[in-house]
Structures are given as structure tokens and as C-alpha cells.
């Protein structure tokens, strides 16, 4: 079983991890024989956090319980509180995870936290548009590897801008390999367009 950790912090942008956590937790579209996923929320303490939408989340575990191994996955959602120095601890965990080949996925404000720590200086990445990281991270030196796309995969790192939660989810699911390729494409097409033919195509892939 693979563990996917979702870092939770005050003002977490509720919508950003929604697509990927829903699919990984429910496993409703998983292919036959897919590896099971254990989804855990992790934070600096066990104290509840309050999301941007006002929801209370009680973390499952603290940082010292996060296992650093190649099969671990860390999701870093956006929030308005990433500048708080206490979140530097999870960024160091992200550094350790990347070093052992584990998967780290950051979206919106979390990309700024990675950039500020120098973790995007040598990897292809994206964020909330050209110039954003320079504006919020004076120490950022990764301009040459910035890719002006909604979501970018570079090996075991996935980064995305604030409006790309669906594509970010698709790329994470693809890296985990838990959907058939045809299922993933139909799933993405349906939620991206809302066109009913893609829903029926999605259902057909499950029957096959």
C-alpha cells in the first residue's frame, strides 16, 4: 500500500486538492489490481486547521510520522499562510522526499514555498504565471527552468498554478498508475468539458 500525505495548514485552498484526493480515497475508477492508497493528512501538530472555506480538518499525523521512502507521495496545496516560518519543516521533508525519489506535488502558493527553499532551481516547474515566483521569492533562481504551462511534471515533481487543479490531479494519478490510460483520458475529458459523451466513455472503460 502506498501512502499519500496531504499537508494541511490554515487557509488551505479547499478546491485545489479536491479532484485528486476524491479519486485516490474513493478508488472508484481504479483499474483492476491497482495498488491501494492510504490517504493521510499531515501537519505541524494535531491541532485542527481551518481551510479557506471555513472547514475544520484534524490532521491524521504530525511531521515526525511522515515516512521518507521512495513510495511516499506528498501533496502540498495552496494557502495564504505559506509565508509562516513554521511551514519550513514540511519543505525540508519535501527536500528529503525528492532526494530519495519520492513524489512531491505542489500547487499555487506551495510552489512559492518550494522556490524559496531553492527546490525549483534545478527542476522544470510552473506556478501562478511568469513573474509570480520572482515577485514573492527574492531568492528564486529557477527562471531558466520555468515552464509557462498550467501544470508541469519533471520526474518525481509535479507543480501547478492555482487554476490547474484538475490537470494537476490528472498528472498525479498518471504518475501513480492507478487508472487505465483510457479511463484517465475519459475522466479528464469529462470533468474538463462537462460533455456527456465523455461520461459514457468513462463508464465504458470501466466495463471493459
PDB file of N, CA and C in Angstrom, residues 1-64:
ATOM      1  N   UNK A   1       0.845  -1.199   0.000  1.00  0.00           N
ATOM      2  CA  UNK A   1       0.000   0.000   0.000  1.00  0.00           C
ATOM      3  C   UNK A   1       0.878   1.246   0.000  1.00  0.00           C
ATOM      4  N   UNK A   2       0.529   2.186  -0.833  1.00  0.00           N
ATOM      5  CA  UNK A   2       1.273   3.438  -0.941  1.00  0.00           C
ATOM      6  C   UNK A   2       0.588   4.517  -0.106  1.00  0.00           C
ATOM      7  N   UNK A   3       1.371   5.311   0.599  1.00  0.00           N
ATOM      8  CA  UNK A   3       0.807   6.390   1.412  1.00  0.00           C
ATOM      9  C   UNK A   3       0.953   7.724   0.703  1.00  0.00           C
ATOM     10  N   UNK A   4      -0.161   8.431   0.595  1.00  0.00           N
ATOM     11  CA  UNK A   4      -0.188   9.783   0.048  1.00  0.00           C
ATOM     12  C   UNK A   4      -0.502  10.729   1.202  1.00  0.00           C
ATOM     13  N   UNK A   5       0.450  11.604   1.507  1.00  0.00           N
ATOM     14  CA  UNK A   5       0.277  12.573   2.577  1.00  0.00           C
ATOM     15  C   UNK A   5      -0.199  13.896   1.993  1.00  0.00           C
ATOM     16  N   UNK A   6      -1.219  14.469   2.607  1.00  0.00           N
ATOM     17  CA  UNK A   6      -1.716  15.790   2.209  1.00  0.00           C
ATOM     18  C   UNK A   6      -1.395  16.762   3.336  1.00  0.00           C
ATOM     19  N   UNK A   7      -0.532  17.725   3.057  1.00  0.00           N
ATOM     20  CA  UNK A   7      -0.186  18.698   4.084  1.00  0.00           C
ATOM     21  C   UNK A   7      -1.340  19.671   4.246  1.00  0.00           C
ATOM     22  N   UNK A   8      -1.798  19.840   5.494  1.00  0.00           N
ATOM     23  CA  UNK A   8      -2.917  20.752   5.750  1.00  0.00           C
ATOM     24  C   UNK A   8      -2.440  21.895   6.640  1.00  0.00           C
ATOM     25  N   UNK A   9      -2.870  23.091   6.289  1.00  0.00           N
ATOM     26  CA  UNK A   9      -2.480  24.304   7.003  1.00  0.00           C
ATOM     27  C   UNK A   9      -3.620  25.298   6.932  1.00  0.00           C
ATOM     28  N   UNK A  10      -3.643  26.221   7.876  1.00  0.00           N
ATOM     29  CA  UNK A  10      -4.717  27.218   7.888  1.00  0.00           C
ATOM     30  C   UNK A  10      -4.779  27.967   6.559  1.00  0.00           C
ATOM     31  N   UNK A  11      -5.989  28.246   6.126  1.00  0.00           N
ATOM     32  CA  UNK A  11      -6.338  28.908   4.852  1.00  0.00           C
ATOM     33  C   UNK A  11      -6.085  28.026   3.644  1.00  0.00           C
ATOM     34  N   UNK A  12      -5.934  26.713   3.848  1.00  0.00           N
ATOM     35  CA  UNK A  12      -5.781  25.793   2.719  1.00  0.00           C
ATOM     36  C   UNK A  12      -6.870  26.042   1.679  1.00  0.00           C
ATOM     37  N   UNK A  13      -6.472  26.116   0.426  1.00  0.00           N
ATOM     38  CA  UNK A  13      -7.410  26.356  -0.671  1.00  0.00           C
ATOM     39  C   UNK A  13      -8.181  25.069  -0.960  1.00  0.00           C
ATOM     40  N   UNK A  14      -9.392  24.970  -0.432  1.00  0.00           N
ATOM     41  CA  UNK A  14     -10.163  23.721  -0.435  1.00  0.00           C
ATOM     42  C   UNK A  14     -10.231  23.035  -1.796  1.00  0.00           C
ATOM     43  N   UNK A  15     -10.426  23.811  -2.848  1.00  0.00           N
ATOM     44  CA  UNK A  15     -10.695  23.242  -4.171  1.00  0.00           C
ATOM     45  C   UNK A  15      -9.457  22.617  -4.820  1.00  0.00           C
ATOM     46  N   UNK A  16      -8.283  23.032  -4.407  1.00  0.00           N
ATOM     47  CA  UNK A  16      -7.089  22.615  -5.147  1.00  0.00           C
ATOM     48  C   UNK A  16      -6.774  21.122  -5.031  1.00  0.00           C
ATOM     49  N   UNK A  17      -6.833  20.504  -3.844  1.00  0.00           N
ATOM     50  CA  UNK A  17      -6.566  19.066  -3.781  1.00  0.00           C
ATOM     51  C   UNK A  17      -7.802  18.198  -3.981  1.00  0.00           C
ATOM     52  N   UNK A  18      -8.962  18.825  -4.199  1.00  0.00           N
ATOM     53  CA  UNK A  18     -10.220  18.087  -4.204  1.00  0.00           C
ATOM     54  C   UNK A  18     -10.326  16.972  -5.225  1.00  0.00           C
ATOM     55  N   UNK A  19      -9.951  17.242  -6.467  1.00  0.00           N
ATOM     56  CA  UNK A  19     -10.066  16.210  -7.503  1.00  0.00           C
ATOM     57  C   UNK A  19      -9.203  14.994  -7.178  1.00  0.00           C
ATOM     58  N   UNK A  20      -7.968  15.244  -6.818  1.00  0.00           N
ATOM     59  CA  UNK A  20      -7.055  14.120  -6.637  1.00  0.00           C
ATOM     60  C   UNK A  20      -7.353  13.344  -5.359  1.00  0.00           C
ATOM     61  N   UNK A  21      -7.676  14.033  -4.268  1.00  0.00           N
ATOM     62  CA  UNK A  21      -7.960  13.302  -3.034  1.00  0.00           C
ATOM     63  C   UNK A  21      -9.246  12.482  -3.154  1.00  0.00           C
ATOM     64  N   UNK A  22     -10.246  13.026  -3.832  1.00  0.00           N
ATOM     65  CA  UNK A  22     -11.503  12.293  -4.001  1.00  0.00           C
ATOM     66  C   UNK A  22     -11.278  10.984  -4.746  1.00  0.00           C
ATOM     67  N   UNK A  23     -10.491  11.038  -5.806  1.00  0.00           N
ATOM     68  CA  UNK A  23     -10.281   9.823  -6.597  1.00  0.00           C
ATOM     69  C   UNK A  23      -9.367   8.829  -5.894  1.00  0.00           C
ATOM     70  N   UNK A  24      -8.338   9.320  -5.219  1.00  0.00           N
ATOM     71  CA  UNK A  24      -7.425   8.397  -4.541  1.00  0.00           C
ATOM     72  C   UNK A  24      -8.093   7.748  -3.336  1.00  0.00           C
ATOM     73  N   UNK A  25      -8.956   8.491  -2.642  1.00  0.00           N
ATOM     74  CA  UNK A  25      -9.625   7.925  -1.472  1.00  0.00           C
ATOM     75  C   UNK A  25     -10.733   6.952  -1.867  1.00  0.00           C
ATOM     76  N   UNK A  26     -11.543   7.343  -2.851  1.00  0.00           N
ATOM     77  CA  UNK A  26     -12.693   6.504  -3.229  1.00  0.00           C
ATOM     78  C   UNK A  26     -12.287   5.292  -4.049  1.00  0.00           C
ATOM     79  N   UNK A  27     -11.209   5.417  -4.817  1.00  0.00           N
ATOM     80  CA  UNK A  27     -10.724   4.374  -5.746  1.00  0.00           C
ATOM     81  C   UNK A  27     -11.813   3.911  -6.722  1.00  0.00           C
ATOM     82  N   UNK A  28     -12.810   4.758  -6.958  1.00  0.00           N
ATOM     83  CA  UNK A  28     -13.961   4.346  -7.773  1.00  0.00           C
ATOM     84  C   UNK A  28     -13.610   4.052  -9.218  1.00  0.00           C
ATOM     85  N   UNK A  29     -12.538   4.654  -9.727  1.00  0.00           N
ATOM     86  CA  UNK A  29     -12.163   4.430 -11.121  1.00  0.00           C
ATOM     87  C   UNK A  29     -10.828   3.681 -11.254  1.00  0.00           C
ATOM     88  N   UNK A  30     -10.360   3.090 -10.159  1.00  0.00           N
ATOM     89  CA  UNK A  30      -9.084   2.373 -10.207  1.00  0.00           C
ATOM     90  C   UNK A  30      -9.171   1.165 -11.145  1.00  0.00           C
ATOM     91  N   UNK A  31      -8.061   0.870 -11.778  1.00  0.00           N
ATOM     92  CA  UNK A  31      -8.007  -0.322 -12.610  1.00  0.00           C
ATOM     93  C   UNK A  31      -7.900  -1.564 -11.743  1.00  0.00           C
ATOM     94  N   UNK A  32      -8.225  -2.685 -12.306  1.00  0.00           N
ATOM     95  CA  UNK A  32      -8.154  -3.950 -11.578  1.00  0.00           C
ATOM     96  C   UNK A  32      -6.711  -4.212 -11.149  1.00  0.00           C
ATOM     97  N   UNK A  33      -6.537  -4.544  -9.885  1.00  0.00           N
ATOM     98  CA  UNK A  33      -5.206  -4.851  -9.377  1.00  0.00           C
ATOM     99  C   UNK A  33      -4.367  -3.646  -9.025  1.00  0.00           C
ATOM    100  N   UNK A  34      -4.960  -2.434  -9.082  1.00  0.00           N
ATOM    101  CA  UNK A  34      -4.195  -1.221  -8.764  1.00  0.00           C
ATOM    102  C   UNK A  34      -3.771  -1.238  -7.296  1.00  0.00           C
ATOM    103  N   UNK A  35      -2.600  -0.666  -7.046  1.00  0.00           N
ATOM    104  CA  UNK A  35      -2.109  -0.558  -5.684  1.00  0.00           C
ATOM    105  C   UNK A  35      -3.060   0.291  -4.852  1.00  0.00           C
ATOM    106  N   UNK A  36      -3.332  -0.154  -3.644  1.00  0.00           N
ATOM    107  CA  UNK A  36      -4.216   0.599  -2.765  1.00  0.00           C
ATOM    108  C   UNK A  36      -3.500   1.836  -2.227  1.00  0.00           C
ATOM    109  N   UNK A  37      -4.291   2.859  -1.958  1.00  0.00           N
ATOM    110  CA  UNK A  37      -3.744   4.125  -1.485  1.00  0.00           C
ATOM    111  C   UNK A  37      -4.238   4.414  -0.066  1.00  0.00           C
ATOM    112  N   UNK A  38      -3.308   4.746   0.795  1.00  0.00           N
ATOM    113  CA  UNK A  38      -3.653   5.228   2.128  1.00  0.00           C
ATOM    114  C   UNK A  38      -3.463   6.737   2.123  1.00  0.00           C
ATOM    115  N   UNK A  39      -4.555   7.481   2.288  1.00  0.00           N
ATOM    116  CA  UNK A  39      -4.513   8.946   2.228  1.00  0.00           C
ATOM    117  C   UNK A  39      -4.507   9.488   3.654  1.00  0.00           C
ATOM    118  N   UNK A  40      -3.476  10.270   3.995  1.00  0.00           N
ATOM    119  CA  UNK A  40      -3.351  10.804   5.345  1.00  0.00           C
ATOM    120  C   UNK A  40      -3.088  12.300   5.300  1.00  0.00           C
ATOM    121  N   UNK A  41      -3.767  13.033   6.172  1.00  0.00           N
ATOM    122  CA  UNK A  41      -3.450  14.451   6.328  1.00  0.00           C
ATOM    123  C   UNK A  41      -2.330  14.584   7.355  1.00  0.00           C
ATOM    124  N   UNK A  42      -1.409  15.491   7.081  1.00  0.00           N
ATOM    125  CA  UNK A  42      -0.257  15.693   7.956  1.00  0.00           C
ATOM    126  C   UNK A  42      -0.085  17.185   8.197  1.00  0.00           C
ATOM    127  N   UNK A  43       0.354  17.540   9.398  1.00  0.00           N
ATOM    128  CA  UNK A  43       0.554  18.953   9.707  1.00  0.00           C
ATOM    129  C   UNK A  43       1.601  19.098  10.799  1.00  0.00           C
ATOM    130  N   UNK A  44       1.845  20.338  11.178  1.00  0.00           N
ATOM    131  CA  UNK A  44       2.862  20.617  12.210  1.00  0.00           C
ATOM    132  C   UNK A  44       2.463  20.070  13.571  1.00  0.00           C
ATOM    133  N   UNK A  45       1.157  19.935  13.798  1.00  0.00           N
ATOM    134  CA  UNK A  45       0.660  19.411  15.063  1.00  0.00           C
ATOM    135  C   UNK A  45      -0.659  18.705  14.801  1.00  0.00           C
ATOM    136  N   UNK A  46      -1.254  18.176  15.840  1.00  0.00           N
ATOM    137  CA  UNK A  46      -2.558  17.518  15.703  1.00  0.00           C
ATOM    138  C   UNK A  46      -3.707  18.513  15.909  1.00  0.00           C
ATOM    139  N   UNK A  47      -3.370  19.788  16.082  1.00  0.00           N
ATOM    140  CA  UNK A  47      -4.405  20.799  16.254  1.00  0.00           C
ATOM    141  C   UNK A  47      -5.191  20.978  14.950  1.00  0.00           C
ATOM    142  N   UNK A  48      -6.507  21.168  15.023  1.00  0.00           N
ATOM    143  CA  UNK A  48      -7.308  21.360  13.809  1.00  0.00           C
ATOM    144  C   UNK A  48      -6.846  22.592  13.032  1.00  0.00           C
ATOM    145  N   UNK A  49      -6.934  22.508  11.732  1.00  0.00           N
ATOM    146  CA  UNK A  49      -6.682  23.675  10.893  1.00  0.00           C
ATOM    147  C   UNK A  49      -8.016  24.100  10.286  1.00  0.00           C
ATOM    148  N   UNK A  50      -8.084  25.340   9.838  1.00  0.00           N
ATOM    149  CA  UNK A  50      -9.296  25.853   9.203  1.00  0.00           C
ATOM    150  C   UNK A  50      -8.984  26.214   7.765  1.00  0.00           C
ATOM    151  N   UNK A  51      -9.691  25.601   6.836  1.00  0.00           N
ATOM    152  CA  UNK A  51      -9.444  25.850   5.419  1.00  0.00           C
ATOM    153  C   UNK A  51      -9.973  27.219   5.010  1.00  0.00           C
ATOM    154  N   UNK A  52      -9.659  27.623   3.800  1.00  0.00           N
ATOM    155  CA  UNK A  52     -10.143  28.901   3.289  1.00  0.00           C
ATOM    156  C   UNK A  52     -11.668  28.931   3.250  1.00  0.00           C
ATOM    157  N   UNK A  53     -12.262  27.759   3.064  1.00  0.00           N
ATOM    158  CA  UNK A  53     -13.721  27.661   3.032  1.00  0.00           C
ATOM    159  C   UNK A  53     -14.354  27.519   4.401  1.00  0.00           C
ATOM    160  N   UNK A  54     -13.537  27.561   5.457  1.00  0.00           N
ATOM    161  CA  UNK A  54     -14.077  27.505   6.810  1.00  0.00           C
ATOM    162  C   UNK A  54     -14.270  26.116   7.371  1.00  0.00           C
ATOM    163  N   UNK A  55     -13.751  25.089   6.683  1.00  0.00           N
ATOM    164  CA  UNK A  55     -13.884  23.728   7.179  1.00  0.00           C
ATOM    165  C   UNK A  55     -12.763  23.405   8.162  1.00  0.00           C
ATOM    166  N   UNK A  56     -13.101  22.654   9.197  1.00  0.00           N
ATOM    167  CA  UNK A  56     -12.112  22.232  10.181  1.00  0.00           C
ATOM    168  C   UNK A  56     -11.565  20.859   9.780  1.00  0.00           C
ATOM    169  N   UNK A  57     -10.246  20.737   9.782  1.00  0.00           N
ATOM    170  CA  UNK A  57      -9.596  19.470   9.461  1.00  0.00           C
ATOM    171  C   UNK A  57      -8.661  19.113  10.609  1.00  0.00           C
ATOM    172  N   UNK A  58      -8.855  17.922  11.164  1.00  0.00           N
ATOM    173  CA  UNK A  58      -7.968  17.435  12.219  1.00  0.00           C
ATOM    174  C   UNK A  58      -6.919  16.543  11.570  1.00  0.00           C
ATOM    175  N   UNK A  59      -5.646  16.916  11.598  1.00  0.00           N
ATOM    176  CA  UNK A  59      -4.603  16.127  10.927  1.00  0.00           C
ATOM    177  C   UNK A  59      -4.524  14.698  11.465  1.00  0.00           C
ATOM    178  N   UNK A  60      -4.254  13.770  10.554  1.00  0.00           N
ATOM    179  CA  UNK A  60      -4.075  12.368  10.949  1.00  0.00           C
ATOM    180  C   UNK A  60      -2.741  12.146  11.645  1.00  0.00           C
ATOM    181  N   UNK A  61      -1.734  12.887  11.226  1.00  0.00           N
ATOM    182  CA  UNK A  61      -0.403  12.660  11.783  1.00  0.00           C
ATOM    183  C   UNK A  61       0.414  13.949  11.785  1.00  0.00           C
ATOM    184  N   UNK A  62       1.498  13.929  12.534  1.00  0.00           N
ATOM    185  CA  UNK A  62       2.423  15.038  12.599  1.00  0.00           C
ATOM    186  C   UNK A  62       3.632  14.761  11.714  1.00  0.00           C
ATOM    187  N   UNK A  63       4.460  15.769  11.538  1.00  0.00           N
ATOM    188  CA  UNK A  63       5.577  15.660  10.595  1.00  0.00           C
ATOM    189  C   UNK A  63       6.530  14.510  10.907  1.00  0.00           C
ATOM    190  N   UNK A  64       6.747  14.232  12.194  1.00  0.00           N
ATOM    191  CA  UNK A  64       7.694  13.163  12.528  1.00  0.00           C
ATOM    192  C   UNK A  64       7.146  11.778  12.222  1.00  0.00           C
TER     193      UNK A  64
END
